Amino acid sequence: MSTELREASKPGFRLGLELRQFFQKLSNGFTHPVLAHRWSTKRRSRFLSLVCAAVVLALILLFCVRLGFDHATAAFALLVVIAILSYRAGFSTSFAFLVVAYLCLSYFIVDPAFSFRVGNPQHAVLLATFLISSLFVSSLIWRIQTLDSMHLEQARLLDLTTDAVIVRDSEDVITYWNRGAEALYGWRREEAIGKVEHLLLKTEFPEPIHNLRQMLALTGRWEGELVHTTRSGARILVLSRWSSRHEQPDTSGTIACNTDVTQRRAAEKAARQSQAAYIAEAQKLSKTGSFGWNIATNHLVWSAETFRIFELPSLSMPTMDFVFQRIHPDDLNAVRTAVTDAQESGNGFSLEHRLLMPDGTVKFLRLKAHPMTNPDSPPEFVGVVMDISEQKRAHVELVKSEQRYRQLFSRMPIALRQLDATKLVQIFRQLRQDGVTDLGPYFEANPGFLQTCMEALTFREANEHAIQMFGGNASESSPVSLVRTWEARPDTFRRAMESRFRGEPSFEEETKMVTWDGRVIDVLFITARVGRVHDYEMSLVGTIDISERIRAQDSLRKLQADFAHAARVSMLGELTASIAHEINQPLAVISTSGSAGLRWLDRPQPALDEVRSSIGAILASSQRAANIVARVRAMAAGQSTARSLVLVDEVIAEALLFLQHEIQMQRVTMTFHKNASSVRALCDRTQLQQIIVNLAMNAMQAMEGAGIRSRRIIITSGCPSPGRILLRI
């Protein structure tokens, strides 16, 4: 038999050959081009690790077979490999290799070889022991690794927090010190572990430490603020939360979580101080002090403003006796009664009283207090003290002002009436909501709305002068309605309503009103309103009787007309020469035309056309002379002609004819610039002529008196805008 055959006949050689073929096929299968792209780098690396582990397992198995190890030794070697794989690769991988190792041990090592049949019971026990031991070792290693991972993750999370986490044993010795503690206190973990926490940090407790330990033992928790000293010597305030450790019977200790609240407490303190300053300033501005009163001890606590109100130094101790000394004698009994009732019943109280100060001044106070609802503490009252002296004085001044107003209202020598315009304001507000912006067109579209406005105004009060003017009686509670008052001139009331709707504060107009006893009087109507149109308001209406003034004005106008008539008569005397000259002109034309006509008739062949022309000139001149005589007669009689449409330039030209003789005598150059378009005006022709004549005469007399040599009068007529005529002299 050749050497190759002898080697091939050995069990180890056969096992190695089969394992090599198996792994070669497995490697070829997973490195196939179709499957290779489906494996990521991470999975491929893990797979290669598994392949290496399988190779190691195969080599150990081959080594055991070649050296002829017994069954127990081979099983132990494979168990060691499984344990190492469990530690390095995890439970699932080790379990898979455990199954593979069990099958290899049963197939290759246990007799009969190369068969899964077990002929010897000892071998069955060996396989079962191997399987159980491998499972136990793998699960134990997996559990240990899981616990280590959890502890590492917890430690990592504790290092991530910014709070200082400290674990100490029952003797307060530090056993754990996270990075937050390192950053907060300055000691590294190696320096802090093994030290007593309270000695290392120089802890200042809010109460004895044994009290804190008792609470921790009873409840398992404690929370409060502590003062610690850092490595640099800085004192910091921390919010510390303690929890007891009792995971196992033989372990005890405390987990402390400390949060630096130094800046927070400083900010809160600053905020409280700022708030206290604001409250003190607000009390000072409002003149309102606060107080606390312990009924059992009669102890008082005052704010700074309360000390100022009672004029007591702020460092003094206020007492009830001092308070009673400051109270005005007339109010002392009322205050004592209120205080006694509060002590007996425990109910709050509110009252106003006066203080009599040492300098003799009197202050008015409003005092309010209510009990504190705390059953665990003695009965206490808290309240406010308000200095209302200025309010009282202002109220007194207001009462005096009201009295003065009432006296002025009743005794004013003007008829004053108060009207309640509440309903009217509501009506106007609704109109504005409906989109009405101008009351004039609304009156046109709604004729009955004017009476609605009259009825919406309610009469409230009238002074003595109004009662006398309107003929009423002071004992009458409701005079006639406003509808009757405005029967004579409803247009005035309409304009007053339009003024109110526009929001104007007042309205004034001369008009006529019907009195309560039926008379019609001439009055100056004035109304004043306070506030805008949408506000609730009382309208004050003033009425002045101007009947005498109207009659005086009528007499004055009549007298002025008489004076004007006398002036016209006087002027006629001055213009006699001019008038004679004007009349002589048409008479001369009549005489000349008559003579010419006779001559035309005396010819052998009478020129009838010329005669007819002469007669026409005679008629025109006679009509002109008649017009001149008529105007002179009207001016002399003081009569006014009726208004009619006249050409303005024609009236001016006629007036200049009256002045022709005077113009020549005064050596005045008269220039008249007529309007380009013929302008007509509805006027009194005679009065317009009189105005032009008067102005021209005044001008000539003024120039003569001033000694002016170059005397010029220029008259210009024009129409600067539609409906407007301008005469410039």
XYZ file of C-alpha atoms in Angstrom:
729
model
C 0.000 0.000 0.000
C 1.421 3.342 -0.953
C 2.022 6.181 1.470
C -0.905 8.241 0.040
C -3.281 5.335 0.593
C -2.092 4.828 4.143
C -2.566 8.476 4.925
C -5.995 8.497 3.347
C -7.057 5.520 5.394
C -6.459 7.329 8.693
C -9.558 8.904 10.415
C -7.904 12.313 10.799
C -7.055 12.517 7.138
C -10.590 11.625 6.176
C -12.023 14.165 8.596
C -9.748 16.885 7.302
C -10.632 16.108 3.729
C -14.348 16.294 4.404
C -14.024 19.526 6.386
C -11.923 21.089 3.641
C -14.498 20.167 1.019
C -17.327 21.480 3.230
C -15.753 24.897 3.858
C -14.668 25.179 0.242
C -18.239 24.691 -0.912
C -19.492 27.115 1.717
C -16.938 29.737 0.690
C -17.676 29.270 -2.995
C -21.394 29.653 -2.368
C -21.078 32.987 -0.524
C -18.509 34.407 -2.908
C -20.711 33.749 -5.937
C -20.949 36.977 -8.043
C -24.751 37.010 -7.818
C -24.728 36.936 -4.027
C -21.628 38.985 -3.403
C -23.259 42.382 -4.112
C -26.016 41.669 -1.599
C -23.629 41.622 1.308
C -22.631 44.868 2.868
C -19.164 45.459 4.179
C -20.318 45.095 7.785
C -22.124 41.851 7.122
C -19.178 40.531 5.109
C -16.800 41.343 7.944
C -19.067 39.587 10.427
C -19.349 36.624 8.103
C -15.579 36.392 7.768
C -15.320 36.457 11.558
C -17.755 33.599 11.740
C -15.776 31.736 9.097
C -12.607 32.219 11.110
C -14.364 30.948 14.218
C -15.574 27.924 12.259
C -12.038 27.307 11.002
C -10.721 27.428 14.575
C -13.421 25.016 15.684
C -12.557 22.696 12.796
C -8.838 22.863 13.556
C -9.377 22.035 17.217
C -11.640 19.167 16.237
C -9.011 17.951 13.746
C -6.302 18.340 16.344
C -8.254 16.232 18.843
C -8.846 13.508 16.273
C -5.232 13.394 15.025
C -3.813 13.234 18.558
C -6.324 10.648 19.598
C -7.754 12.563 22.568
C -10.409 10.746 24.508
C -14.013 11.820 24.425
C -13.951 13.931 27.624
C -10.827 15.849 26.615
C -12.249 16.649 23.200
C -15.514 17.754 24.779
C -13.651 20.007 27.215
C -11.618 21.583 24.407
C -14.757 22.279 22.433
C -16.419 23.750 25.574
C -13.525 26.170 25.941
C -13.955 27.242 22.332
C -17.701 27.763 22.885
C -17.014 29.892 25.994
C -14.560 32.074 24.091
C -17.029 32.496 21.238
C -19.801 33.419 23.705
C -17.631 36.136 25.177
C -16.495 37.517 21.810
C -19.399 36.910 19.426
C -22.546 36.949 21.542
C -25.130 34.487 22.641
C -26.796 33.804 19.267
C -23.496 33.077 17.507
C -22.207 30.953 20.368
C -25.461 29.004 20.380
C -25.105 28.296 16.674
C -21.512 27.081 17.158
C -22.634 25.115 20.227
C -25.010 23.159 18.015
C -22.283 22.683 15.405
C -19.766 21.536 18.072
C -22.336 19.135 19.525
C -22.977 17.625 16.091
C -19.247 17.409 15.315
C -18.558 15.778 18.705
C -21.345 13.292 18.141
C -20.335 12.583 14.537
C -16.553 12.568 14.638
C -15.477 11.812 18.243
C -18.041 9.567 19.896
C -18.046 5.965 18.781
C -19.099 4.833 16.327
C -17.234 7.534 14.318
C -18.800 9.214 11.322
C -22.272 8.455 12.602
C -24.792 10.268 14.776
C -25.738 7.019 16.477
C -24.558 6.695 20.092
C -23.806 3.132 21.099
C -22.474 3.632 24.638
C -24.672 5.201 27.379
C -21.610 6.938 28.846
C -21.183 8.720 25.554
C -24.815 9.856 25.712
C -24.214 11.255 29.194
C -21.080 12.936 27.859
C -23.003 14.579 25.023
C -25.796 15.711 27.342
C -23.302 17.098 29.832
C -21.475 18.923 27.034
C -24.714 20.408 25.737
C -25.959 21.540 29.175
C -22.564 22.916 30.202
C -22.212 24.797 26.931
C -25.697 26.322 27.269
C -25.057 27.319 30.886
C -21.677 28.857 30.117
C -23.039 30.740 27.080
C -26.074 32.116 28.949
C -23.960 33.067 31.966
C -21.445 34.934 29.824
C -24.307 36.620 27.898
C -25.939 37.738 31.154
C -22.659 39.109 32.496
C -22.059 41.002 29.261
C -25.607 42.408 29.345
C -25.163 43.652 32.908
C -21.795 45.178 32.006
C -23.367 46.938 29.003
C -26.177 48.292 31.156
C -23.737 49.547 33.763
C -21.575 51.158 31.106
C -24.609 52.825 29.492
C -25.835 54.097 32.845
C -22.382 55.435 33.631
C -22.247 57.104 30.205
C -25.652 58.692 30.707
C -24.686 59.913 34.165
C -21.568 61.477 32.656
C -23.685 63.239 30.036
C -25.891 65.025 32.580
C -24.846 68.480 33.750
C -25.957 67.743 37.317
C -23.465 66.379 39.828
C -24.292 62.723 40.577
C -22.515 61.330 43.636
C -22.850 57.830 45.087
C -21.712 57.289 48.663
C -21.814 54.304 51.003
C -23.290 54.075 54.466
C -20.301 55.952 55.883
C -20.778 58.819 53.382
C -17.635 57.771 51.506
C -17.792 58.643 47.818
C -17.924 55.575 45.547
C -18.981 57.291 42.301
C -18.274 60.770 40.959
C -19.569 61.713 37.504
C -18.245 64.323 35.102
C -20.949 66.776 36.161
C -19.491 66.650 39.679
C -16.018 67.188 38.264
C -17.188 70.271 36.349
C -19.151 71.633 39.318
C -16.692 71.098 42.158
C -13.305 70.929 40.390
C -12.088 67.580 41.818
C -11.370 64.756 39.398
C -13.000 61.402 39.880
C -9.783 59.784 41.130
C -9.352 62.549 43.708
C -12.914 62.404 45.026
C -13.584 58.666 45.261
C -12.781 57.357 48.718
C -13.286 60.726 50.447
C -16.107 61.629 52.825
C -18.416 63.879 50.834
C -19.392 66.307 53.612
C -15.760 66.801 54.605
C -14.549 67.186 51.031
C -17.228 69.730 50.086
C -17.439 71.418 53.531
C -21.203 71.020 53.406
C -23.432 73.458 55.320
C -26.754 71.782 56.189
C -30.044 73.642 56.793
C -30.500 71.538 59.964
C -28.497 68.914 61.873
C -27.408 66.066 59.627
C -28.868 63.354 61.861
C -32.347 64.843 61.201
C -31.744 64.511 57.472
C -30.588 60.905 57.884
C -33.665 60.053 59.917
C -35.937 61.462 57.188
C -33.924 59.556 54.559
C -34.274 56.333 56.537
C -38.039 56.822 56.977
C -39.008 57.920 53.471
C -36.031 56.862 51.401
C -35.745 60.395 49.962
C -34.701 63.887 51.007
C -34.563 67.124 49.063
C -33.261 70.532 50.080
C -30.676 73.218 49.497
C -27.090 72.876 50.707
C -24.045 75.128 50.640
C -20.915 73.479 49.184
C -17.361 74.713 48.738
C -15.604 73.990 45.448
C -11.917 73.180 44.992
C -11.218 76.841 44.197
C -12.818 77.901 47.485
C -16.024 79.315 45.967
C -19.224 78.782 47.935
C -22.146 77.606 45.854
C -25.785 76.855 46.622
C -27.018 73.499 45.302
C -30.408 71.820 45.207
C -29.612 68.327 46.510
C -31.863 65.268 46.073
C -30.956 62.120 48.077
C -32.204 58.583 47.445
C -31.370 55.455 49.478
C -29.732 52.400 47.845
C -31.168 49.013 48.856
C -30.745 46.868 45.749
C -29.220 44.030 47.777
C -29.278 43.251 51.495
C -25.529 43.717 51.832
C -25.438 47.069 49.973
C -26.491 50.392 51.444
C -25.713 53.966 50.678
C -27.061 57.111 49.080
C -27.294 58.541 45.575
C -27.154 62.337 45.583
C -28.018 64.510 42.581
C -26.894 68.125 43.045
C -27.937 71.057 40.836
C -26.193 74.412 41.031
C -28.889 77.012 41.818
C -26.575 79.831 42.895
C -27.341 82.081 39.944
C -31.019 81.126 39.980
C -31.396 82.020 43.649
C -29.470 85.242 43.081
C -31.800 86.118 40.205
C -34.838 85.237 42.320
C -33.503 87.349 45.169
C -32.911 90.256 42.793
C -36.408 89.774 41.370
C -37.908 89.761 44.865
C -35.987 92.887 45.758
C -37.046 94.528 42.503
C -40.649 93.449 43.091
C -40.510 94.787 46.626
C -39.112 98.060 45.306
C -41.876 98.244 42.686
C -44.529 97.483 45.302
C -43.100 100.102 47.638
C -43.010 102.672 44.827
C -46.544 101.748 43.754
C -47.756 102.116 47.330
C -46.040 105.459 47.522
C -47.648 106.660 44.285
C -51.109 105.412 45.256
C -50.676 106.412 48.914
C -51.745 102.933 49.945
C -49.919 101.109 52.720
C -50.261 97.490 53.847
C -50.223 95.932 57.297
C -50.400 92.661 59.165
C -52.084 92.277 62.553
C -51.711 89.294 64.896
C -54.856 89.241 67.025
C -53.369 87.047 69.743
C -50.318 89.241 70.359
C -51.573 92.559 68.910
C -48.330 92.617 66.924
C -48.363 94.912 63.882
C -46.280 94.704 60.714
C -46.331 97.802 58.506
C -45.054 98.611 55.047
C -42.934 101.701 54.465
C -45.930 103.625 53.103
C -47.964 102.844 56.232
C -45.170 104.328 58.362
C -45.251 107.429 56.124
C -49.040 107.774 56.398
C -48.954 107.625 60.210
C -45.761 109.776 60.221
C -43.862 107.256 62.332
C -40.124 106.542 61.797
C -39.629 103.308 59.881
C -37.321 101.871 62.578
C -39.981 102.256 65.250
C -42.226 99.467 66.503
C -45.903 100.196 65.701
C -48.472 99.349 68.376
C -52.244 99.494 68.658
C -51.936 102.150 71.379
C -50.023 104.381 68.968
C -52.721 103.853 66.326
C -55.478 104.846 68.752
C -53.488 107.954 69.704
C -53.373 109.087 66.083
C -57.117 108.555 65.411
C -59.311 111.643 65.477
C -61.266 111.839 68.765
C -64.581 111.990 66.910
C -63.818 108.683 65.115
C -62.112 106.835 67.985
C -65.215 104.991 69.239
C -66.123 103.735 65.755
C -62.602 102.396 65.166
C -62.446 100.705 68.587
C -65.800 99.050 67.927
C -64.643 97.719 64.534
C -61.390 96.365 66.024
C -63.218 94.695 68.927
C -65.730 93.042 66.577
C -62.875 91.750 64.417
C -61.116 90.251 67.438
C -64.270 88.522 68.644
C -65.744 87.322 65.339
C -62.633 86.946 63.237
C -64.381 88.647 60.287
C -62.890 91.342 58.117
C -63.849 94.983 58.326
C -63.838 98.145 56.230
C -64.264 101.714 57.430
C -63.209 105.310 56.884
C -61.873 107.496 59.648
C -59.640 110.486 60.276
C -56.192 110.930 61.773
C -55.290 113.942 63.861
C -51.583 114.589 63.291
C -49.304 116.307 65.849
C -49.202 119.515 63.764
C -53.012 119.729 63.811
C -53.601 118.587 60.223
C -56.302 116.022 59.525
C -55.905 113.013 57.263
C -58.711 110.884 55.892
C -58.050 107.123 55.759
C -59.878 104.173 54.237
C -59.077 100.945 56.103
C -59.766 97.430 54.785
C -58.720 94.105 56.354
C -59.568 90.416 56.015
C -58.464 87.350 58.030
C -55.786 84.901 56.902
C -57.224 81.414 56.299
C -54.496 79.241 57.863
C -55.682 76.786 60.551
C -52.113 75.940 61.619
C -51.222 79.511 62.590
C -52.746 81.981 65.062
C -55.490 84.271 63.684
C -54.033 87.163 61.697
C -55.404 89.994 59.602
C -53.887 91.548 56.507
C -55.138 94.781 55.052
C -54.481 98.098 53.400
C -54.504 101.690 54.599
C -55.319 104.271 51.922
C -54.705 107.982 52.402
C -57.798 109.515 50.775
C -57.240 113.066 52.010
C -56.787 114.429 48.495
C -59.864 112.544 47.300
C -61.910 113.966 50.163
C -60.686 117.472 49.425
C -61.376 116.980 45.736
C -64.874 115.740 46.584
C -65.487 118.804 48.719
C -64.287 121.029 45.875
C -66.516 119.105 43.486
C -69.514 119.657 45.744
C -68.694 123.354 45.955
C -68.271 123.514 42.203
C -71.614 121.783 41.738
C -73.224 124.278 44.070
C -71.640 127.174 42.177
C -72.838 125.691 38.916
C -76.346 125.306 40.295
C -76.334 128.908 41.444
C -74.986 130.162 38.118
C -77.499 128.045 36.243
C -80.434 129.302 38.251
C -79.380 132.961 38.505
C -77.762 133.531 35.106
C -79.640 136.347 33.265
C -79.908 134.067 30.242
C -82.639 131.538 29.659
C -80.934 128.169 30.199
C -82.514 124.772 29.727
C -81.117 121.258 30.136
C -82.185 118.674 27.572
C -81.532 114.944 27.834
C -80.190 113.864 24.433
C -79.742 110.155 25.222
C -82.442 108.929 22.840
C -81.270 111.298 20.115
C -77.704 110.033 20.408
C -78.946 106.462 20.050
C -80.896 107.421 16.922
C -77.833 109.118 15.406
C -75.638 106.126 16.260
C -78.037 103.832 14.422
C -78.039 106.170 11.410
C -74.249 106.047 11.271
C -74.325 102.259 11.409
C -76.791 102.311 8.517
C -74.310 104.350 6.460
C -75.842 107.834 6.761
C -73.078 110.456 6.581
C -75.054 113.619 5.800
C -78.267 114.413 7.667
C -79.509 117.015 5.138
C -80.492 114.565 2.366
C -81.913 112.224 5.007
C -84.247 114.998 6.207
C -85.355 115.563 2.594
C -86.090 111.867 2.097
C -87.800 111.468 5.493
C -89.970 114.537 6.270
C -91.231 113.074 9.569
C -87.732 112.510 10.948
C -87.475 116.142 12.100
C -90.377 115.688 14.509
C -88.817 112.397 15.657
C -85.688 114.308 16.641
C -87.785 116.882 18.506
C -89.563 114.169 20.456
C -86.260 112.407 21.249
C -85.048 115.426 23.243
C -86.389 115.351 26.805
C -86.737 118.497 28.881
C -84.992 118.204 32.243
C -84.632 121.575 33.889
C -84.880 125.335 33.281
C -83.533 128.246 35.247
C -85.618 131.146 36.554
C -84.888 133.386 33.576
C -86.048 130.695 31.134
C -89.287 130.224 33.062
C -89.913 133.969 32.970
C -89.035 134.270 29.265
C -91.169 131.350 28.130
C -94.081 132.296 30.390
C -94.063 129.118 32.482
C -94.395 128.356 36.166
C -91.596 127.106 38.393
C -93.946 124.523 39.859
C -94.642 122.934 36.459
C -92.804 119.631 36.107
C -93.190 119.162 32.358
C -93.487 122.164 30.014
C -94.773 121.908 26.463
C -92.911 119.658 24.069
C -90.196 120.893 21.771
C -92.431 120.281 18.757
C -94.555 123.306 19.677
C -91.486 125.381 20.605
C -90.164 125.119 17.031
C -93.439 125.651 15.174
C -92.350 129.122 14.016
C -88.895 128.133 12.692
C -88.423 124.351 12.262
C -85.590 125.098 9.810
C -83.417 126.356 12.684
C -83.945 123.127 14.611
C -83.035 121.167 11.483
C -79.754 123.041 11.089
C -79.028 122.473 14.800
C -79.534 118.714 14.320
C -77.249 118.680 11.284
C -74.603 120.477 13.351
C -74.942 117.881 16.135
C -74.724 114.998 13.649
C -71.475 116.450 12.277
C -70.099 116.437 15.827
C -69.786 120.204 16.189
C -69.558 121.235 19.864
C -71.956 124.195 19.570
C -74.547 125.866 17.364
C -75.793 129.472 17.273
C -78.462 131.227 15.207
C -80.987 134.056 15.448
C -84.483 132.655 15.076
C -88.045 132.694 16.396
C -89.439 130.416 19.086
C -92.922 129.767 20.460
C -93.151 130.232 24.216
C -95.017 127.910 26.565
C -97.892 130.374 26.689
C -98.135 130.660 22.873
C -96.199 133.884 22.155
C -93.669 134.114 19.295
C -90.426 135.840 20.302
C -87.202 136.670 18.516
C -84.289 134.910 20.207
C -80.597 134.157 19.843
C -80.531 130.351 20.115
C -77.282 128.791 21.459
C -76.693 125.121 22.265
C -73.534 123.571 23.698
C -72.709 119.870 23.884
C -69.969 118.065 25.822
C -68.350 115.062 24.109
C -68.792 113.523 20.674
C -72.072 112.610 19.062
C -71.901 108.959 20.155
C -71.470 109.847 23.862
C -74.192 110.058 26.483
C -74.657 113.749 27.159
C -76.918 116.473 28.520
C -77.338 119.388 26.126
C -77.341 122.887 27.554
C -79.530 125.293 25.569
C -79.259 129.044 26.001
C -81.870 131.489 24.710
C -81.526 135.279 24.659
C -84.612 137.389 23.954
C -83.616 139.791 21.164
C -87.123 141.093 20.368
C -86.200 144.620 21.503
C -83.006 144.489 19.495
C -84.887 143.347 16.388
C -87.346 146.214 16.792
C -84.436 148.641 17.283
C -82.774 147.285 14.148
C -85.991 147.778 12.176
C -86.188 151.381 13.430
C -82.540 151.864 12.559
C -83.050 150.545 9.046
C -86.007 152.915 8.583
C -83.934 155.838 9.847
C -81.086 154.859 7.514
C -83.547 154.836 4.619
C -84.710 158.358 5.582
C -81.101 159.527 5.711
C -80.478 158.010 2.319
C -83.508 159.817 0.927
C -82.280 163.133 2.355
C -78.864 162.453 0.835
C -80.442 161.807 -2.533
C -82.438 165.071 -2.315
C -79.300 166.955 -1.318
C -77.417 165.439 -4.174
C -80.171 166.436 -6.572
C -79.526 170.018 -5.585
C -75.876 169.598 -6.396
C -76.623 167.830 -9.692
C -79.274 170.328 -10.881
C -76.943 171.807 -13.473
C -76.012 168.379 -14.758
C -79.674 167.349 -14.898
C -80.601 170.551 -16.777
C -77.737 169.910 -19.173
C -78.944 166.361 -19.743
C -82.513 167.511 -20.392
C -81.314 170.340 -22.687
C -79.541 167.827 -24.890
C -82.699 165.929 -25.950
C -84.619 169.275 -26.159
C -81.943 170.650 -28.484
C -82.195 167.543 -30.618
C -85.993 167.942 -30.720
C -85.701 171.609 -31.760
C -83.064 170.916 -34.390
C -84.931 167.947 -35.817
C -88.213 169.930 -35.919
C -86.619 172.824 -37.809
C -84.982 170.449 -40.264
C -88.265 168.666 -40.849
C -90.055 171.930 -41.636
C -87.365 172.832 -44.106
C -87.688 169.449 -45.798
C -91.449 169.992 -46.048
C -91.158 173.547 -47.401
C -89.277 172.403 -50.504
C -91.083 172.159 -53.788
C -90.594 168.452 -53.638
C -90.833 167.541 -49.885
C -88.198 164.946 -48.845
C -90.462 162.628 -46.915
C -87.694 160.185 -45.912
C -85.734 162.976 -44.313
C -88.854 164.262 -42.599
C -89.565 160.757 -41.278
C -86.010 160.508 -39.912
C -86.328 163.894 -38.193
C -89.637 162.884 -36.581
C -88.015 159.646 -35.336
C -85.176 161.610 -33.723
C -87.758 163.924 -32.126
C -89.616 160.945 -30.613
C -86.445 159.278 -29.316
C -85.198 162.480 -27.718
C -88.546 163.171 -26.098
C -88.581 159.607 -24.628
C -85.074 160.091 -23.301
C -86.091 163.364 -21.678
C -89.130 161.672 -20.144
C -86.946 158.879 -18.662
C -84.586 161.400 -17.120
C -87.471 163.252 -15.548
C -88.946 159.988 -14.198
C -85.682 158.871 -12.558
C -85.186 162.294 -11.003
C -88.744 162.222 -9.664
C -88.190 158.716 -8.182
C -84.966 159.781 -6.470
C -86.609 162.872 -5.090
C -89.600 160.928 -3.777
C -87.431 158.233 -2.116
C -89.104 155.484 -4.082
C -87.399 152.291 -5.279
C -88.175 150.764 -8.566
C -88.894 147.108 -8.810
C -86.048 144.675 -9.360
C -85.508 143.651 -12.930
C -82.856 142.153 -15.174
C -80.744 145.017 -16.465
C -77.557 145.302 -18.487
C -74.884 146.425 -16.037
C -72.879 148.365 -18.623
C -76.036 150.176 -19.732
C -76.791 151.261 -16.134
C -73.224 152.544 -15.753
C -73.496 154.517 -19.006
C -76.764 156.130 -17.857
C -75.205 157.092 -14.513
C -72.313 158.759 -16.334
C -74.802 160.889 -18.259
C -75.887 162.474 -14.944
C -72.242 163.334 -14.262
C -71.382 164.686 -17.724
C -71.695 168.369 -16.760
C -69.843 167.879 -13.437
C -67.065 165.963 -15.230
C -66.548 168.865 -17.653
C -66.597 171.429 -14.875
C -64.049 169.490 -12.740
C -61.854 168.735 -15.772
C -61.887 165.015 -15.002
C -61.014 162.340 -17.546
C -63.611 159.592 -17.282
C -62.700 156.173 -18.761
C -65.164 153.304 -18.861
C -63.941 149.776 -19.790
C -66.973 147.744 -20.686
C -67.248 144.007 -20.190
C -66.633 141.930 -23.307
C -69.847 139.987 -22.762
C -73.209 141.496 -21.953
C -73.810 140.783 -18.260
C -77.286 141.069 -16.779
C -78.116 141.431 -13.079
C -81.324 141.260 -11.086
C -81.221 144.573 -9.201
C -82.811 147.968 -8.484
C -81.726 150.116 -11.422
C -82.113 153.452 -9.606
C -80.150 152.396 -6.513
C -77.314 150.967 -8.618
C -77.097 154.271 -10.515
C -77.111 156.153 -7.219
C -74.138 154.089 -5.955
C -72.087 154.857 -9.069
C -72.989 158.573 -8.964
C -72.099 158.837 -5.247
C -68.698 157.138 -5.698
C -67.824 159.281 -8.702
C -68.868 162.521 -6.945
C -66.821 161.600 -3.868
C -63.824 160.923 -6.097
C -64.093 164.262 -7.911
C -64.541 166.201 -4.656
C -61.530 164.443 -3.108
C -59.291 165.194 -6.111
C -60.411 168.842 -6.131
C -59.694 169.200 -2.426
C -56.245 167.638 -2.825
C -55.339 170.006 -5.671
C -54.617 167.222 -8.126
C -54.150 168.491 -11.669
C -54.346 165.242 -13.607
C -57.691 163.914 -12.532
C -58.768 160.503 -13.811
C -61.639 158.165 -12.931
C -61.597 154.642 -14.413
C -64.625 152.347 -14.213
C -64.250 148.665 -15.133
C -66.954 145.999 -15.202
C -66.304 142.273 -15.313
C -67.577 138.776 -14.503
C -64.767 136.892 -12.656
C -66.870 133.776 -12.037
C -70.373 132.513 -12.798
C -72.974 134.274 -10.663
C -70.587 137.060 -9.630
C -70.213 140.621 -11.058
C -67.295 142.918 -10.247
C -67.365 146.752 -10.635
C -64.036 148.462 -9.983
C -64.002 152.330 -9.721
